[in-house]
PDB file of C-alpha atoms in Angstrom:
ATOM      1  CA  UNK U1136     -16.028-100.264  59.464  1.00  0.00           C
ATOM      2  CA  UNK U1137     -13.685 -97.820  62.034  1.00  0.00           C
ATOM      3  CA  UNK U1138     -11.807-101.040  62.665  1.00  0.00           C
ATOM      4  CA  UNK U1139     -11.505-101.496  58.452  1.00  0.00           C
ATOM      5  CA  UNK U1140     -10.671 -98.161  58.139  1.00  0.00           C
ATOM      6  CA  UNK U1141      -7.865 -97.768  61.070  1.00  0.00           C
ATOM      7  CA  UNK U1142      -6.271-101.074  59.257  1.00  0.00           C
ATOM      8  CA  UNK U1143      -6.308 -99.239  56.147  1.00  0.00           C
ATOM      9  CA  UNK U1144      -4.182 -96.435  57.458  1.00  0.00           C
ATOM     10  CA  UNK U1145      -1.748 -98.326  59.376  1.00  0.00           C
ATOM     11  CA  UNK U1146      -1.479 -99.899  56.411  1.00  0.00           C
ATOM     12  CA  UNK U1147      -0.681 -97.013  54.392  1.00  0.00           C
ATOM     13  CA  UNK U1148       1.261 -95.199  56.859  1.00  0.00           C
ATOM     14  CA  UNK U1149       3.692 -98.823  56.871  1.00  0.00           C
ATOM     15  CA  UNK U1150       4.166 -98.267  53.647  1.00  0.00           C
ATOM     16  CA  UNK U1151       5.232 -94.970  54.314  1.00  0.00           C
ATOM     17  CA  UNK U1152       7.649 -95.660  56.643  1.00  0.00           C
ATOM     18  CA  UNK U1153       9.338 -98.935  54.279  1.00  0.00           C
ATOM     19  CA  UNK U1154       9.741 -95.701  51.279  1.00  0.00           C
ATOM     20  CA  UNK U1155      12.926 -94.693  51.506  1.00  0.00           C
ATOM     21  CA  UNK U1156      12.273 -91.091  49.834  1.00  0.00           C
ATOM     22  CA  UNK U1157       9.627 -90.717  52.323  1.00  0.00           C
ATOM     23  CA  UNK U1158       9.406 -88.124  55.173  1.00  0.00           C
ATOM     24  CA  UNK U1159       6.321 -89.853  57.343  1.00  0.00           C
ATOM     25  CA  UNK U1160       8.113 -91.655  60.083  1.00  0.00           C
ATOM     26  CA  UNK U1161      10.991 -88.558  60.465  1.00  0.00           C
ATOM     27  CA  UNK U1162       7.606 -86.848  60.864  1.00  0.00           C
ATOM     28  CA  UNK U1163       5.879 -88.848  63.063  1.00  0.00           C
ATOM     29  CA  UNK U1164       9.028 -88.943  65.458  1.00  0.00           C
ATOM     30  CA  UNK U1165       9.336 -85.469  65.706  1.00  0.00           C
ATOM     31  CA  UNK U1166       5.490 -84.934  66.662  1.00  0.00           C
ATOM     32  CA  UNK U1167       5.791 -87.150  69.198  1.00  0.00           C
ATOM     33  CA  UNK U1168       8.769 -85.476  70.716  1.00  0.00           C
ATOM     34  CA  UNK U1169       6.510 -82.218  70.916  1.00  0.00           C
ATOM     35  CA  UNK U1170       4.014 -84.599  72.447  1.00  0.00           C
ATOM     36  CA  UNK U1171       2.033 -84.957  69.494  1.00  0.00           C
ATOM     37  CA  UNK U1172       0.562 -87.812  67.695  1.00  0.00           C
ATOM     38  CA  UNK U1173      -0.470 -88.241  63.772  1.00  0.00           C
ATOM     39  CA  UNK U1174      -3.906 -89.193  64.492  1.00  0.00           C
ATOM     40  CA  UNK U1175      -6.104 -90.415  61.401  1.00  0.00           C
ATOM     41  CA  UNK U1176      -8.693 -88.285  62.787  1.00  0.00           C
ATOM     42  CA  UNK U1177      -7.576 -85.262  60.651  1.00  0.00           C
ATOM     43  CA  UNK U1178      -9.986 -82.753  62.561  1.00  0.00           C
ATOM     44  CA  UNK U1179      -8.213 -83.923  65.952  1.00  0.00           C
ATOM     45  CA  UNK U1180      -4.736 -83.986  64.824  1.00  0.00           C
ATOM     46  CA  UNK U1181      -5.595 -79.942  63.267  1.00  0.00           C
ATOM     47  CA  UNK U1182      -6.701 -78.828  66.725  1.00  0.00           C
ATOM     48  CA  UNK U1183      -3.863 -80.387  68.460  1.00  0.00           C
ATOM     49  CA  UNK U1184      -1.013 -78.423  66.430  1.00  0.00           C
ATOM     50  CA  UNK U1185      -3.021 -75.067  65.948  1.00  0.00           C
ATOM     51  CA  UNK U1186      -0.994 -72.613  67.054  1.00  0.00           C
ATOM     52  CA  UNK U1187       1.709 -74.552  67.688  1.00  0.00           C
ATOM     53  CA  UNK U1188       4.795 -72.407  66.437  1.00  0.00           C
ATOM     54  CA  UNK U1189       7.288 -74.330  68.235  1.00  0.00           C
ATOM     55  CA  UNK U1190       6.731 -76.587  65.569  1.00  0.00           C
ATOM     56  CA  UNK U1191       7.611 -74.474  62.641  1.00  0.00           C
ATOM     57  CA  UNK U1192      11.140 -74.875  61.954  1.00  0.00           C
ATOM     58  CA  UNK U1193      11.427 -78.732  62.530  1.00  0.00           C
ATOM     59  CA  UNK U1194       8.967 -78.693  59.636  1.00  0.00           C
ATOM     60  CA  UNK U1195      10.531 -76.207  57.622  1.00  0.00           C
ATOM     61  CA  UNK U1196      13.529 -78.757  57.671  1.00  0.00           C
ATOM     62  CA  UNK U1197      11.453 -81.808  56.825  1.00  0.00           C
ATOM     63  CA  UNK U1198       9.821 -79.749  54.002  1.00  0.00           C
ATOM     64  CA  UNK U1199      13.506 -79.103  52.244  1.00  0.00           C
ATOM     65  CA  UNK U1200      14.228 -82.422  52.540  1.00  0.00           C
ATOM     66  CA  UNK U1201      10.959 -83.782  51.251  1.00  0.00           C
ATOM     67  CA  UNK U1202      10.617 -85.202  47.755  1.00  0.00           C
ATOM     68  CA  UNK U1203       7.108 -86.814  47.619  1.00  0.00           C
ATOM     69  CA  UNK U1204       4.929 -84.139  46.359  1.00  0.00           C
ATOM     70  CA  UNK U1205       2.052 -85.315  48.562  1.00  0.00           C
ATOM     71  CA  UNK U1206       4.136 -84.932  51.517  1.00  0.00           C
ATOM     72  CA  UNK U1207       5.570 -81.640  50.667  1.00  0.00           C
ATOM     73  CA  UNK U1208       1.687 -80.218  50.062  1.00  0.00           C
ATOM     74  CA  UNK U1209       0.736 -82.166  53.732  1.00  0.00           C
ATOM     75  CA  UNK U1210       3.455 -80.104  55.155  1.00  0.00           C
ATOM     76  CA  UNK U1211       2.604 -76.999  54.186  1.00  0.00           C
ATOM     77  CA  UNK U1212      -1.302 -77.403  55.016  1.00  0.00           C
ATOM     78  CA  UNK U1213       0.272 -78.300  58.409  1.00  0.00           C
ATOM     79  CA  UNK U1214       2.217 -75.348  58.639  1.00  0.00           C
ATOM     80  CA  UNK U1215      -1.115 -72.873  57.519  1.00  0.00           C
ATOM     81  CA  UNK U1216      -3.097 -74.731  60.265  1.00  0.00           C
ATOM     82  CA  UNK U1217      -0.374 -73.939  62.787  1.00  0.00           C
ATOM     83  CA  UNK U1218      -0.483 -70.416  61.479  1.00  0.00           C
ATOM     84  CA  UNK U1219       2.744 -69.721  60.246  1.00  0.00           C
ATOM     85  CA  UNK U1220       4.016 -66.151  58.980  1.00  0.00           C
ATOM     86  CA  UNK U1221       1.526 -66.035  56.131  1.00  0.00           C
ATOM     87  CA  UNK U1222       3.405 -64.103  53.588  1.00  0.00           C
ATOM     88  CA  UNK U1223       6.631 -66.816  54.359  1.00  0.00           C
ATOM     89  CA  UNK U1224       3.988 -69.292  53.313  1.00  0.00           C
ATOM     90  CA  UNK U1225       2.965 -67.966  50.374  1.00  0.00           C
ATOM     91  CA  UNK U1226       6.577 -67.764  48.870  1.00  0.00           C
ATOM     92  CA  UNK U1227       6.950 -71.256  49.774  1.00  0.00           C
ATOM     93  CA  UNK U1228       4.021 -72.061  47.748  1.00  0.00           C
ATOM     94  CA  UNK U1229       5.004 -69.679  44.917  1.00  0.00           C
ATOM     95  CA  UNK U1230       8.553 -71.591  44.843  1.00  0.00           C
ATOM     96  CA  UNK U1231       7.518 -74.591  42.930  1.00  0.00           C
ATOM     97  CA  UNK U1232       5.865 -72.695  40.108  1.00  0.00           C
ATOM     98  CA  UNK U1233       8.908 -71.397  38.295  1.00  0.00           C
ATOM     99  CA  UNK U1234      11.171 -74.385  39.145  1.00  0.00           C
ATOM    100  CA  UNK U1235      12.798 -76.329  36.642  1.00  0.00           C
ATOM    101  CA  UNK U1236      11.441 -78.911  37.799  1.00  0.00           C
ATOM    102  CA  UNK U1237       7.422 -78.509  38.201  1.00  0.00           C
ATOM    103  CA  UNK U1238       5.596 -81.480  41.001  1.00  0.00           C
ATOM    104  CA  UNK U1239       3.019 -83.263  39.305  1.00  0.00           C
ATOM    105  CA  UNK U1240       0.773 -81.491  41.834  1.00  0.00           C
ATOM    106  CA  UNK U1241       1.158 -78.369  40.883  1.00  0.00           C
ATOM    107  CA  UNK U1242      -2.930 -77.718  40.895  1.00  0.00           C
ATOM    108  CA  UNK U1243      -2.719 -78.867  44.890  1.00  0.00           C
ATOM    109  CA  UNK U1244      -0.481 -75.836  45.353  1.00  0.00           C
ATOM    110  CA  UNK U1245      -2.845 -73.274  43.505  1.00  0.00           C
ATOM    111  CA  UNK U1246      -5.404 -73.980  45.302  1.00  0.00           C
ATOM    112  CA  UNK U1247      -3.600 -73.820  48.794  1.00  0.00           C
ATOM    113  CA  UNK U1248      -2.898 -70.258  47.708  1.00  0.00           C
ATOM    114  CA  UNK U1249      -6.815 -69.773  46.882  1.00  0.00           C
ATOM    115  CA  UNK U1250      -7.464 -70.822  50.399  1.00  0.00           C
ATOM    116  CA  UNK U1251      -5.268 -68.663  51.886  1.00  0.00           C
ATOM    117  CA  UNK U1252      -6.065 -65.795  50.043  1.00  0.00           C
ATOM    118  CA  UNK U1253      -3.066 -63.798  50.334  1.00  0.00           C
ATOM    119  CA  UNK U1254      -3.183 -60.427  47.996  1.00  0.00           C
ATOM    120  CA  UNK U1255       0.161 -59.304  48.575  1.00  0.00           C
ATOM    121  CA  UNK U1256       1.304 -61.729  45.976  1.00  0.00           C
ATOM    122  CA  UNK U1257      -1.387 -60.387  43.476  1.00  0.00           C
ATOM    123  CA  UNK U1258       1.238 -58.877  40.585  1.00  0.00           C
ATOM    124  CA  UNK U1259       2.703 -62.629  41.145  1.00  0.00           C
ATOM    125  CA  UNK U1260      -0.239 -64.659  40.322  1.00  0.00           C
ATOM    126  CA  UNK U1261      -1.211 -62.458  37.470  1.00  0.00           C
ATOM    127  CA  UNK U1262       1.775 -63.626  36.119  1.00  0.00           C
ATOM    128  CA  UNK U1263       1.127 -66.955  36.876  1.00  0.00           C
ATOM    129  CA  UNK U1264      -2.163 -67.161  35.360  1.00  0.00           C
ATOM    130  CA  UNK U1265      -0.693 -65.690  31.857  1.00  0.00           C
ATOM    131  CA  UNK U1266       1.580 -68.285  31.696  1.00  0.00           C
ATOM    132  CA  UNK U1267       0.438 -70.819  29.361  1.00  0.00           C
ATOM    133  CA  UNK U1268       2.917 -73.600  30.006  1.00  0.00           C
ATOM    134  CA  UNK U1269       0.952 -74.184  33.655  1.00  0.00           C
ATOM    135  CA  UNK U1270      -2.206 -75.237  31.623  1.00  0.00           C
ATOM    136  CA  UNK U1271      -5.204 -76.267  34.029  1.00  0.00           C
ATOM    137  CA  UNK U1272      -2.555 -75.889  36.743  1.00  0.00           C
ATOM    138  CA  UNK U1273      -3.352 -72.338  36.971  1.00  0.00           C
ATOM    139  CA  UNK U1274      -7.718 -72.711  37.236  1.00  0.00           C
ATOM    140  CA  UNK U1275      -7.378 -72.218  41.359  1.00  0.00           C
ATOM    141  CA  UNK U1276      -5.209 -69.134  40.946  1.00  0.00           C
ATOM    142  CA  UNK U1277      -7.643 -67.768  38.200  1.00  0.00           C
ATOM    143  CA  UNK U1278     -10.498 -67.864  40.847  1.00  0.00           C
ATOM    144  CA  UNK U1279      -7.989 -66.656  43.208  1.00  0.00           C
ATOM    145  CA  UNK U1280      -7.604 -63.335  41.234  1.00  0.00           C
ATOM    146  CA  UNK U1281     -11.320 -63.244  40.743  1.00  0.00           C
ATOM    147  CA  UNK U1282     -11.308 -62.659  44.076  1.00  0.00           C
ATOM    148  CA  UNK U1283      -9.775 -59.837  44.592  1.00  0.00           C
ATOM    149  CA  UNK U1284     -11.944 -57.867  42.346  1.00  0.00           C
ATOM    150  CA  UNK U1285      -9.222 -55.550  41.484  1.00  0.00           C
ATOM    151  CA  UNK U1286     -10.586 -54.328  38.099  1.00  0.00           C
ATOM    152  CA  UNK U1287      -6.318 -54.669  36.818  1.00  0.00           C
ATOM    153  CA  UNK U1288      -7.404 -58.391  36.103  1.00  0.00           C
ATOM    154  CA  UNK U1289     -10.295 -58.112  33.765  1.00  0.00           C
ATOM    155  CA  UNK U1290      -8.979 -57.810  30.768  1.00  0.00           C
ATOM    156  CA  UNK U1291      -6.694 -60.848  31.539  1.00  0.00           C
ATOM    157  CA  UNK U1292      -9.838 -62.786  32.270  1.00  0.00           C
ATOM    158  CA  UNK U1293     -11.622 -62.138  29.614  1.00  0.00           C
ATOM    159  CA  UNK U1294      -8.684 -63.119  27.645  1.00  0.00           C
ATOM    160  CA  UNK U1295      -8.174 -66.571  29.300  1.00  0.00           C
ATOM    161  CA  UNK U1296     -11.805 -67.154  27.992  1.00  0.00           C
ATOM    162  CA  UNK U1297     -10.060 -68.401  25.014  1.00  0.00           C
ATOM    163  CA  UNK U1298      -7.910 -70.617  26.791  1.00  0.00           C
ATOM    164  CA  UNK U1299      -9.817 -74.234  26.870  1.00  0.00           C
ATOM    165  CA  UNK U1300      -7.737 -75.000  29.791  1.00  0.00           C
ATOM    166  CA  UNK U1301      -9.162 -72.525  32.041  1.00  0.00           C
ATOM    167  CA  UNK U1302     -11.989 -71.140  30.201  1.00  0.00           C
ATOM    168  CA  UNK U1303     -14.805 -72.172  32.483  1.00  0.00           C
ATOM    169  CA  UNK U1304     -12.681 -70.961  35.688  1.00  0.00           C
ATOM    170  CA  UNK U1305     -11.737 -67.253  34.053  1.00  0.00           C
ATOM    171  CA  UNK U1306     -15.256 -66.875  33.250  1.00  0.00           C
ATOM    172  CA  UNK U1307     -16.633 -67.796  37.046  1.00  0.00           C
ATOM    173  CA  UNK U1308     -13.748 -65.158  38.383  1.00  0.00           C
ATOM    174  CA  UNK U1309     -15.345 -62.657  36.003  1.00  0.00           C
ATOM    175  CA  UNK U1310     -18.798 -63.021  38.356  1.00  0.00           C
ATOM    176  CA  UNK U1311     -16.764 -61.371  41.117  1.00  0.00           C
ATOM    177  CA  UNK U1312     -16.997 -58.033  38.395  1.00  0.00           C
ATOM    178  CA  UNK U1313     -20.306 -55.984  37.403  1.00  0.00           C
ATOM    179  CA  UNK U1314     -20.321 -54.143  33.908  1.00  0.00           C
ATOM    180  CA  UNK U1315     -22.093 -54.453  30.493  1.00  0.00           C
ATOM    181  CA  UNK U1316     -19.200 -55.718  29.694  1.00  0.00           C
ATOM    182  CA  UNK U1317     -19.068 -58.628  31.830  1.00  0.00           C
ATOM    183  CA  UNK U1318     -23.115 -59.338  31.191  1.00  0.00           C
ATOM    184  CA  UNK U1319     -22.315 -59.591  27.625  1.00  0.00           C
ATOM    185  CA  UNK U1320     -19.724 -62.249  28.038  1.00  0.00           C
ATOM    186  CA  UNK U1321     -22.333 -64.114  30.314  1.00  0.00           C
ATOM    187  CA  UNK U1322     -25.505 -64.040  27.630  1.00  0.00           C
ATOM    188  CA  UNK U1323     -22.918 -65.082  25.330  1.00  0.00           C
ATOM    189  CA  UNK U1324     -21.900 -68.178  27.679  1.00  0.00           C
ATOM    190  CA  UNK U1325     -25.304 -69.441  28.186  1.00  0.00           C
ATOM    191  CA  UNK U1326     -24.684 -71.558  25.453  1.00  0.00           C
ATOM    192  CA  UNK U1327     -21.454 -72.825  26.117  1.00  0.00           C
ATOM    193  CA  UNK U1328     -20.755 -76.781  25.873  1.00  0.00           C
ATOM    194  CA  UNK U1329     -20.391 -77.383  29.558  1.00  0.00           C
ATOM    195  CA  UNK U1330     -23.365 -77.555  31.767  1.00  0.00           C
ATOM    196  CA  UNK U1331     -21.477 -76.027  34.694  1.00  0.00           C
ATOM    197  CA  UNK U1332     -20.422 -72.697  32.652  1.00  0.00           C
ATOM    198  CA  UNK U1333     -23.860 -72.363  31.515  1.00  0.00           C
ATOM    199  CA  UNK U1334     -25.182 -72.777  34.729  1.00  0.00           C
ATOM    200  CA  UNK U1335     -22.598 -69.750  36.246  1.00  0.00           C
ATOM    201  CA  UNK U1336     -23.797 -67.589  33.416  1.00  0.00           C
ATOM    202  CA  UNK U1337     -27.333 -67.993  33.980  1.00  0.00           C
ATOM    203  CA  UNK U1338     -26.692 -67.481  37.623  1.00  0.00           C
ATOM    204  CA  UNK U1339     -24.879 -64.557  37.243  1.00  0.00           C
ATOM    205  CA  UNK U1340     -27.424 -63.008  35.170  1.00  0.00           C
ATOM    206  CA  UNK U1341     -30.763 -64.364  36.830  1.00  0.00           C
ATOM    207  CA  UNK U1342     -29.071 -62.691  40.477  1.00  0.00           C
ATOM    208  CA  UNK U1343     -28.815 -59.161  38.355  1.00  0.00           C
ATOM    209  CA  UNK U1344     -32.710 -59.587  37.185  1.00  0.00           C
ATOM    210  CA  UNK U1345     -31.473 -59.536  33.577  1.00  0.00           C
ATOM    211  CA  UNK U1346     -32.373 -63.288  32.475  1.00  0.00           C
TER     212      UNK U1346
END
């Protein structure tokens, strides 16, 4: 089965490296330059470039000049892992948002930011989450907001619960809140269509002895 699966990435990474809009080999080079080598072992290849700035603006450059959304998001997981300036990595990740020209992975991006966690940018992604256009694109940066239980964000929330695309999502970040308010608008969710939201409801009101 290793032997299946190491075929299976040579394989892929081959294909890489015939794509002419693809990055992989320029990247590959350039790691092993620094003495580094794009293992498929993902939790090996992390420990061997943590903390590796050196590496920072080679990939910087490869990012600029990478078109393949996948490859743009592996890049800039690569650069968190490293642990590049945080709030330069944030803005890189904001970028794509208000471009003309949106990736298809848009949702990949949100919820890089949600991992990082960075509330500097909050005014930002409360303007990102109001923007309908972004759709379901926006359900990691509605938890995001959640999370920083500033009470500024509520009454956006509770608005997006009329938003199918990220109805479920606005009304989990509203379980980072406590407030009549915000137990009405679970009893009144413990009914809703989707198991899940039900389920987050109940949870949320079971934890506060009210159910």
């Amino acid at each position: 089965m290793i032997r299946d699966f190491l075929e299976l990435i040579n394989k892929k990474r081959a294909e890489n490296y015939n794509n002419p809009n693809s990055i992989s080999q320029k990247y590959d080079t350039f790691l092993e330059s620094k003495g580094i080598y794009h293992s498929s072992n993902s939790a090996l290849f992390k420990k061997s470039i943590q903390g590796r700035r050196d590496l920072c603006d080679g990939i910087l450059e490869l990012y600029q000049n990478a078109v393949l959304d996948n490859e743009r998001i592996m890049l800039l997981e690569d650069l968190r892992t490293i642990g590049y300036d945080t709030d330069s990595l944030v803005e890189l990740i904001l970028a794509p948002f208000t471009s003309d020209k949106r990736p298809g992975n848009l949702w990949e991006y949100a919820d890089l930011l949600y991992s990082i966690r960075n509330f500097r940018y909050f005014n930002q992604y409360l303007s990102l989450i109001s923007d309908e256009s972004l759709g379901a694109d926006r359900q990691m940066l509605v938890l995001l907001v959640g999370k920083s239980k500033n009470d500024a964000v509520i009454p956006i929330l509770k608005q997006l619960l009329n938003d199918p695309t990220v109805y479920g999502h606005a009304l989990e970040a509203l379980t980072n809140y406590e407030g009549v308010e915000i137990c009405q608008v679970m009893r009144q969710n413990l009914s809703a269509d989707k198991e899940w939201i039900r389920a987050t409801a109940k949870s949320y009101l079971s934890q506060r002895g009210i159910m």
